[in-house]
XYZ file of N, CA, C and O in Angstrom:
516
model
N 128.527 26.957 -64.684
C 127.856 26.214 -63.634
C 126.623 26.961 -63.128
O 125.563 26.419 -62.816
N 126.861 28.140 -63.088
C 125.259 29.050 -62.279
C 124.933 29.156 -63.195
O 123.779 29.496 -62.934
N 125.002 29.149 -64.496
C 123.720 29.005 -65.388
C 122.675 27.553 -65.743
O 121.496 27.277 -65.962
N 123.712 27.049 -65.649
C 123.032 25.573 -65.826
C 121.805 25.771 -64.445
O 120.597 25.691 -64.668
N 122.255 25.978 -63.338
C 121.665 25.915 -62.263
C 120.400 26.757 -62.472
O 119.281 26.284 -62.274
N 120.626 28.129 -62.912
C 119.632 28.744 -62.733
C 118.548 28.522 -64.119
O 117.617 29.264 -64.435
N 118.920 27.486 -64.686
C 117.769 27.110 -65.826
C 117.289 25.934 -65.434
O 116.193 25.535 -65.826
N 118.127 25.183 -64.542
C 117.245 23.697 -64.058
C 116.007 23.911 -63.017
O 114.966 23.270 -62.867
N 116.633 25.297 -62.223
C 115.845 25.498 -61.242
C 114.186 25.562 -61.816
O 113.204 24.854 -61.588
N 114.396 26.681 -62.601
C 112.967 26.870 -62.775
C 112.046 25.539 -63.722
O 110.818 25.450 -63.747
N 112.979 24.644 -64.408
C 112.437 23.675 -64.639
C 112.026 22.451 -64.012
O 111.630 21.462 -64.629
N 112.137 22.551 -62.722
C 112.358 21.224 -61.757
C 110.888 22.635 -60.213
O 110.259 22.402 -59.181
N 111.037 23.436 -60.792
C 109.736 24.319 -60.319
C 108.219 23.998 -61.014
O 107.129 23.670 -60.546
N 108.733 24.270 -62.392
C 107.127 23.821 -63.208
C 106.794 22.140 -63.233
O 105.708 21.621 -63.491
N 108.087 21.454 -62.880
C 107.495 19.781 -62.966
C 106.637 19.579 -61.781
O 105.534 19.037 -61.721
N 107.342 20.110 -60.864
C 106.720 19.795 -59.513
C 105.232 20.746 -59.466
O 104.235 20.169 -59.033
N 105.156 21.630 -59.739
C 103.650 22.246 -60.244
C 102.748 21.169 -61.086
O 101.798 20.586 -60.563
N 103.050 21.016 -62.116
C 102.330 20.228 -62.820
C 102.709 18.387 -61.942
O 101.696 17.756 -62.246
N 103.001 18.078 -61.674
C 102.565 16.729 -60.606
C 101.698 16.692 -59.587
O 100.921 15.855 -59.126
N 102.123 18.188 -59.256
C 100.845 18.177 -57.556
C 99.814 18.853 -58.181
O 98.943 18.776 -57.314
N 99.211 19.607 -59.318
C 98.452 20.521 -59.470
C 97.125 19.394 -60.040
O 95.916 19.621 -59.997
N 97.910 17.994 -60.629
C 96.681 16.846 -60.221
C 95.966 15.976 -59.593
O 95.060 15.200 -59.894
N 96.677 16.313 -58.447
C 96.237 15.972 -57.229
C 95.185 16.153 -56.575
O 94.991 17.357 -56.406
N 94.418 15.519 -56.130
C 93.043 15.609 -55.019
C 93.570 15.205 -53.464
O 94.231 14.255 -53.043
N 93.027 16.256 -52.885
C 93.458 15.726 -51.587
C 92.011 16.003 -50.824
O 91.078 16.805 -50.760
N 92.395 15.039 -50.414
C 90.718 14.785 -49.290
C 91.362 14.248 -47.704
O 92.380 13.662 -47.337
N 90.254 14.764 -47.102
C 90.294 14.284 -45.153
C 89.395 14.097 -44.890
O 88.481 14.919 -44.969
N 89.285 12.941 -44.470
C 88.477 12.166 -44.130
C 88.064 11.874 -42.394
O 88.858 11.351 -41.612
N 86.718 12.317 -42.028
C 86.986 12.606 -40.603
C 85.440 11.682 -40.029
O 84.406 11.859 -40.674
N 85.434 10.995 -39.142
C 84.124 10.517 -38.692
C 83.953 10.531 -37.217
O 85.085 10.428 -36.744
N 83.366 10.583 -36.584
C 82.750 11.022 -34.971
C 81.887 9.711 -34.614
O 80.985 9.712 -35.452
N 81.730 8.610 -33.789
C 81.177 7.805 -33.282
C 80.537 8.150 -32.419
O 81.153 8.654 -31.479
N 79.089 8.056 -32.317
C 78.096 8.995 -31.623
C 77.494 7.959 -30.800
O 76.649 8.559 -30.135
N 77.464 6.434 -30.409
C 77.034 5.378 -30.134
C 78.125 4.838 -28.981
O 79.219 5.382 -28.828
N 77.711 3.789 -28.260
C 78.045 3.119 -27.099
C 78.232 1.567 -27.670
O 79.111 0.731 -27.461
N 77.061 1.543 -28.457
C 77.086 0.156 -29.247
C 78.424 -0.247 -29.945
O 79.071 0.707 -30.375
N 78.966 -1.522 -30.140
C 79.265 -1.841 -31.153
C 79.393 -2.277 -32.236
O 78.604 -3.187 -31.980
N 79.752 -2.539 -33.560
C 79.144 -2.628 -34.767
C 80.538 -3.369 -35.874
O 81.480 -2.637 -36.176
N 80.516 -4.065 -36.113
C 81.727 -4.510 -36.575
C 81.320 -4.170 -38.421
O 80.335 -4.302 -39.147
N 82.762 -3.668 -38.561
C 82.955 -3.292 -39.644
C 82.470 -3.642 -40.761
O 81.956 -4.759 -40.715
N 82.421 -3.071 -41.877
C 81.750 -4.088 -43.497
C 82.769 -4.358 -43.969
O 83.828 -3.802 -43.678
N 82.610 -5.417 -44.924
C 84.014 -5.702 -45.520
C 84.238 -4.934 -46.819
O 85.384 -4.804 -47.249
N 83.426 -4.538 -47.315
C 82.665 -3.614 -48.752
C 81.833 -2.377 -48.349
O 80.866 -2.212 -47.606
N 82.519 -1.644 -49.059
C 81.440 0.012 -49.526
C 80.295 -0.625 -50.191
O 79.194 -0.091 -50.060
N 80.403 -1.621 -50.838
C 79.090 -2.159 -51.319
C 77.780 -2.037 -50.144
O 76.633 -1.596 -50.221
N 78.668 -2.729 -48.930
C 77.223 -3.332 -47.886
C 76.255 -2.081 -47.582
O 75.031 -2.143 -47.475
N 77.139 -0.819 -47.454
C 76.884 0.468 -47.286
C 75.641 1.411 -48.323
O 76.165 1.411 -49.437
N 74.916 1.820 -48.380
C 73.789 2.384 -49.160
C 73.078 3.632 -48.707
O 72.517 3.931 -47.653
N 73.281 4.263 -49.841
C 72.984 5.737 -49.723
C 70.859 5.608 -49.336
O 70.093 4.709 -49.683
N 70.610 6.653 -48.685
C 68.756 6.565 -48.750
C 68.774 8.055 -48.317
O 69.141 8.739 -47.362
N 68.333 8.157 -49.220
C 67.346 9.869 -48.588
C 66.287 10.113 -47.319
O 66.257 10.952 -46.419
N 65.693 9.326 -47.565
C 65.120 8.680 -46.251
C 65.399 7.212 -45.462
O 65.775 6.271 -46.161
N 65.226 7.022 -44.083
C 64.810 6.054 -43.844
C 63.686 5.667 -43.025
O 63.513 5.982 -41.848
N 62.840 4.862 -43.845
C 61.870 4.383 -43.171
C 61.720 2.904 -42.260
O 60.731 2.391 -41.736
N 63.022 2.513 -42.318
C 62.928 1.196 -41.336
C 63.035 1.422 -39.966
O 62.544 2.537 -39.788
N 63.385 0.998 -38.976
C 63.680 1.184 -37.597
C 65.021 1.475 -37.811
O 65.291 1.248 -38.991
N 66.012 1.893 -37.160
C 67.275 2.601 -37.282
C 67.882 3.331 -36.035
O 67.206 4.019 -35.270
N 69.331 3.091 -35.899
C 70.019 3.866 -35.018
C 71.074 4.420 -35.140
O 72.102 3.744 -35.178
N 71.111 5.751 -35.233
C 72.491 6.653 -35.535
C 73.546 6.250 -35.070
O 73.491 5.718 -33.961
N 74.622 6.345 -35.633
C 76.240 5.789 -35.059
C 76.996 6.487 -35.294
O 77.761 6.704 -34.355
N 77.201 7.040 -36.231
C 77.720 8.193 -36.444
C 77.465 9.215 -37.728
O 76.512 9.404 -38.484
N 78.908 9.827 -37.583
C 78.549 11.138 -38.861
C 80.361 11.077 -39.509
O 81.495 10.858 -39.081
N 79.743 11.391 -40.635
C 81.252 11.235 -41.590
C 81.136 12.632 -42.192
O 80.060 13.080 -42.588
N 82.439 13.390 -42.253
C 82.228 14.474 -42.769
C 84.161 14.358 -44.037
O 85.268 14.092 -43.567
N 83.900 14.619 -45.331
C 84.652 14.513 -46.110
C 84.970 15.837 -46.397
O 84.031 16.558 -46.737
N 86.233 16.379 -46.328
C 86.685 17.572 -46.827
C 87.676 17.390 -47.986
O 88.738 16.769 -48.034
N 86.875 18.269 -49.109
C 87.667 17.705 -50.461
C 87.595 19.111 -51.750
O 86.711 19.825 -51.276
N 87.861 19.488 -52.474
C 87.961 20.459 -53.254
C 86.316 20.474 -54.455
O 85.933 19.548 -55.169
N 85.781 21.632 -54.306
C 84.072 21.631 -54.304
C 84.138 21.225 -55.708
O 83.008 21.052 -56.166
N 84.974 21.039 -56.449
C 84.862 20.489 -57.764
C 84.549 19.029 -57.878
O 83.758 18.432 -58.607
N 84.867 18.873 -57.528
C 85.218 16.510 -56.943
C 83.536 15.838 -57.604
O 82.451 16.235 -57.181
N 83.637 15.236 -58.222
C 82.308 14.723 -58.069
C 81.791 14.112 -57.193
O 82.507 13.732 -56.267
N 80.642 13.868 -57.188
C 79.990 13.156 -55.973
C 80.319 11.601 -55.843
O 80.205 10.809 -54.907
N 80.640 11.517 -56.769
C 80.455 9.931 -56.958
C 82.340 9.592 -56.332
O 82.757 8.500 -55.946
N 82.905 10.505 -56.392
C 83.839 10.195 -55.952
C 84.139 10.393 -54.037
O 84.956 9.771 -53.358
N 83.180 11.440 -53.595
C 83.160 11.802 -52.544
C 82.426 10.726 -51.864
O 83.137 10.262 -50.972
N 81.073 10.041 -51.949
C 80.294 8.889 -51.682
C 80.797 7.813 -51.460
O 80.293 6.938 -50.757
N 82.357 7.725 -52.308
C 82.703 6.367 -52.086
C 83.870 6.503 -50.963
O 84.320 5.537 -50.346
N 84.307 7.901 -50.787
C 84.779 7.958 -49.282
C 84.264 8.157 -48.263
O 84.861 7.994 -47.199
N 82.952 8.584 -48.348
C 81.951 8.619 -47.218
C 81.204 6.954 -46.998
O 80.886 6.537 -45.884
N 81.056 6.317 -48.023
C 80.672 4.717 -47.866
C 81.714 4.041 -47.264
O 81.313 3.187 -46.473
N 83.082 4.141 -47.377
C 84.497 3.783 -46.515
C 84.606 4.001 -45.321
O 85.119 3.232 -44.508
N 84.096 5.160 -45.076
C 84.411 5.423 -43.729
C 83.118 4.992 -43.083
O 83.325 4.837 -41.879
N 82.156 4.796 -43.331
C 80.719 4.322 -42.855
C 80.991 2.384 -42.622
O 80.722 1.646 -41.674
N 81.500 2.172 -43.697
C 81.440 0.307 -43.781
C 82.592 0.648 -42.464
O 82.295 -0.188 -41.610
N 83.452 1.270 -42.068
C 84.837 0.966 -41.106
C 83.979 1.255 -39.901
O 84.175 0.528 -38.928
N 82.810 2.451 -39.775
C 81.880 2.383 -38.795
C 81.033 0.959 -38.035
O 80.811 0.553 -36.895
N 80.734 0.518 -39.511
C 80.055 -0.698 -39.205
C 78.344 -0.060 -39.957
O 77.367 -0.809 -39.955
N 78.295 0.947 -40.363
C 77.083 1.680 -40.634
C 76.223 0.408 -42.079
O 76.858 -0.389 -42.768
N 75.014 0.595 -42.113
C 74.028 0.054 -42.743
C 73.870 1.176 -44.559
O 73.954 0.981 -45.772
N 73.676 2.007 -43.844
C 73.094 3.098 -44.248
C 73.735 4.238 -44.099
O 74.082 4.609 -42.978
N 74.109 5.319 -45.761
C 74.233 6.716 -45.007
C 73.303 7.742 -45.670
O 72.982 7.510 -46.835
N 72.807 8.898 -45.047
C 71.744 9.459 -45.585
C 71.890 10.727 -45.119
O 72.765 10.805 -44.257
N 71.339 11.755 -45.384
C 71.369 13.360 -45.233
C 72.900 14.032 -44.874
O 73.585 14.392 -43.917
N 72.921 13.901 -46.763
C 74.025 14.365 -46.990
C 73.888 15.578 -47.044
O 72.844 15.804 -47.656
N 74.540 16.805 -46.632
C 75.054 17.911 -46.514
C 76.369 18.621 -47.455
O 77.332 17.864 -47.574
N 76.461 19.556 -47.917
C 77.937 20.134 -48.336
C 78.030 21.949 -48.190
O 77.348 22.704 -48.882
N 79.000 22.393 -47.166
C 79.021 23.489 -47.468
C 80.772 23.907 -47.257
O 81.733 23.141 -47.326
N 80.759 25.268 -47.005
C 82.423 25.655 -47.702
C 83.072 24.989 -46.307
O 82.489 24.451 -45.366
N 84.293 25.194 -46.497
C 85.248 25.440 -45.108
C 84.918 26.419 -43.946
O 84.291 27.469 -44.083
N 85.467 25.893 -42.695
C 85.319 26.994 -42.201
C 86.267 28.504 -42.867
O 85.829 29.652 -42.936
N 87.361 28.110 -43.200
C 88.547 29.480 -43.659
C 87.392 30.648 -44.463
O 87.306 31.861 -44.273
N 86.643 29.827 -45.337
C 86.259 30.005 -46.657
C 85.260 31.326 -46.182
O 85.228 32.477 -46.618
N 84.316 30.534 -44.902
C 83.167 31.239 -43.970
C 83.568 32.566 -43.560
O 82.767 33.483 -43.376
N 84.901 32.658 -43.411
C 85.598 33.623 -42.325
C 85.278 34.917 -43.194
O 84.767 35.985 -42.858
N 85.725 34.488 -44.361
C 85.728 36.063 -45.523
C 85.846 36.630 -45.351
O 86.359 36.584 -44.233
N 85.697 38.252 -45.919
C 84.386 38.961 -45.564
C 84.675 39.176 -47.158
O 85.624 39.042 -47.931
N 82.938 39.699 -47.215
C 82.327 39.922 -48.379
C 81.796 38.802 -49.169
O 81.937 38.646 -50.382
N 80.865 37.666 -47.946
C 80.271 36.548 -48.308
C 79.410 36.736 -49.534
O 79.356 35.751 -50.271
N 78.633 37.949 -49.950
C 77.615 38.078 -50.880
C 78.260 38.573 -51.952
O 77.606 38.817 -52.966
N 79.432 38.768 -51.922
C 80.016 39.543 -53.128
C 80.848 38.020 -54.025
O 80.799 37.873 -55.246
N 81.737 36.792 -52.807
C 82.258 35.943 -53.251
C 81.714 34.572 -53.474
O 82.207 33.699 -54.189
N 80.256 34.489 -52.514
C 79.029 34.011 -53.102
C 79.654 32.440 -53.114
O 79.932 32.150 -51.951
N 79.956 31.371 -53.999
C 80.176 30.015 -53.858
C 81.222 30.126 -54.596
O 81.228 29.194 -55.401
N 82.281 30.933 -54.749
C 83.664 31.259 -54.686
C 84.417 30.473 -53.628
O 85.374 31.156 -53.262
N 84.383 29.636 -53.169
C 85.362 28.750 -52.214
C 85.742 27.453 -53.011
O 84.993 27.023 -53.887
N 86.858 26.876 -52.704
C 87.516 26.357 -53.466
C 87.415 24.629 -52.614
O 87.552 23.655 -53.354
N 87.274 24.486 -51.711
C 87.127 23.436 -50.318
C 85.635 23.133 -49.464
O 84.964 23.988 -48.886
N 85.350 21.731 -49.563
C 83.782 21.791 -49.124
C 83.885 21.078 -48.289
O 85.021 20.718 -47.978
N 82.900 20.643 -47.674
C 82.894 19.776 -46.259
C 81.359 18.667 -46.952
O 80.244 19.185 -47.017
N 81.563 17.319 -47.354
C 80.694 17.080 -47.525
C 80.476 16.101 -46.232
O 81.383 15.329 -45.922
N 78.992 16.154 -45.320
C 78.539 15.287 -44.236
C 77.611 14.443 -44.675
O 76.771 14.599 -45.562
N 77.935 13.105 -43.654
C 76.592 12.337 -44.110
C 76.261 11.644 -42.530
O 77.126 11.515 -41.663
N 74.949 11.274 -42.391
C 74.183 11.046 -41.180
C 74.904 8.784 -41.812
O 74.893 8.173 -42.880
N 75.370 8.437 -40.362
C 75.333 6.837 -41.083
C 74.594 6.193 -39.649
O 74.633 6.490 -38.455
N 74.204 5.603 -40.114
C 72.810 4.685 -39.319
C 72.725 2.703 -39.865
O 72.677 2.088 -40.930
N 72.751 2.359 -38.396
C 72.466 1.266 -38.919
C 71.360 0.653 -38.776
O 70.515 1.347 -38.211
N 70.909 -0.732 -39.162
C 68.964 -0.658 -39.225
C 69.098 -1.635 -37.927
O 70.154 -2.187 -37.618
N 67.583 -1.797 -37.045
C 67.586 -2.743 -35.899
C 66.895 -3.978 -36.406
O 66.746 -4.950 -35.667
């Protein structure tokens, strides 16, 4: 009986490694910076990235995605466009990414350089007047 046990164990150790070790986990966090209200999009579609904007425009908020610095963008954008359409946002633009705070804490920032494993990507969301 304790052998059986002590050979399942470690096999029911590496399954559960390999299930979570493909996992992405992201947090998703947004701040409403406005008085206005703005009713939601029904689509990440309505939502659109701009580097600039040159129309008339008013900030509403800021979405900041914390997700593992590997992630592509294209996958991070479409949780930052989610949380922007639930804003009610038009537009999101000046995107940002840097480590965690944990990551900041270090020490020996110049030695571990972009060695962090967790990013914070922000985006400015604005809607047009």
């Amino acid at each position: 009986m304790k052998k059986t046990i002590s050979l399942i164990l470690p096999v029911v150790l590496i399954a559960i490694t390999i299930i979570f070790s493909a996992c992405s986990l992201y947090r998703v966090d947004s701040k409403d910076i406005t008085t206005n209200y703005y009713p939601s999009k029904t689509s990440i579609n309505d939502v659109v990235y701009l580097e600039s904007i040159d129309k008339p425009h008013e900030i509403i908020g800021i979405v900041t995605v914390n997700a593992e610095r590997r992630q592509s963008i294209d996958n991070v954008m479409d949780k930052i466009k989610r949380e922007a359409a639930i804003l009610g946002g038009d537009v999101i633009t000046d995107i940002k990414t840097d480590a965690t705070g944990y990551w900041k804490k270090l020490p020996a920032q110049k030695l571990i350089g972009n060695g962090y494993i967790r990013a914070n990507f922000t985006a400015v969301v604005a809607v047009f007047k």
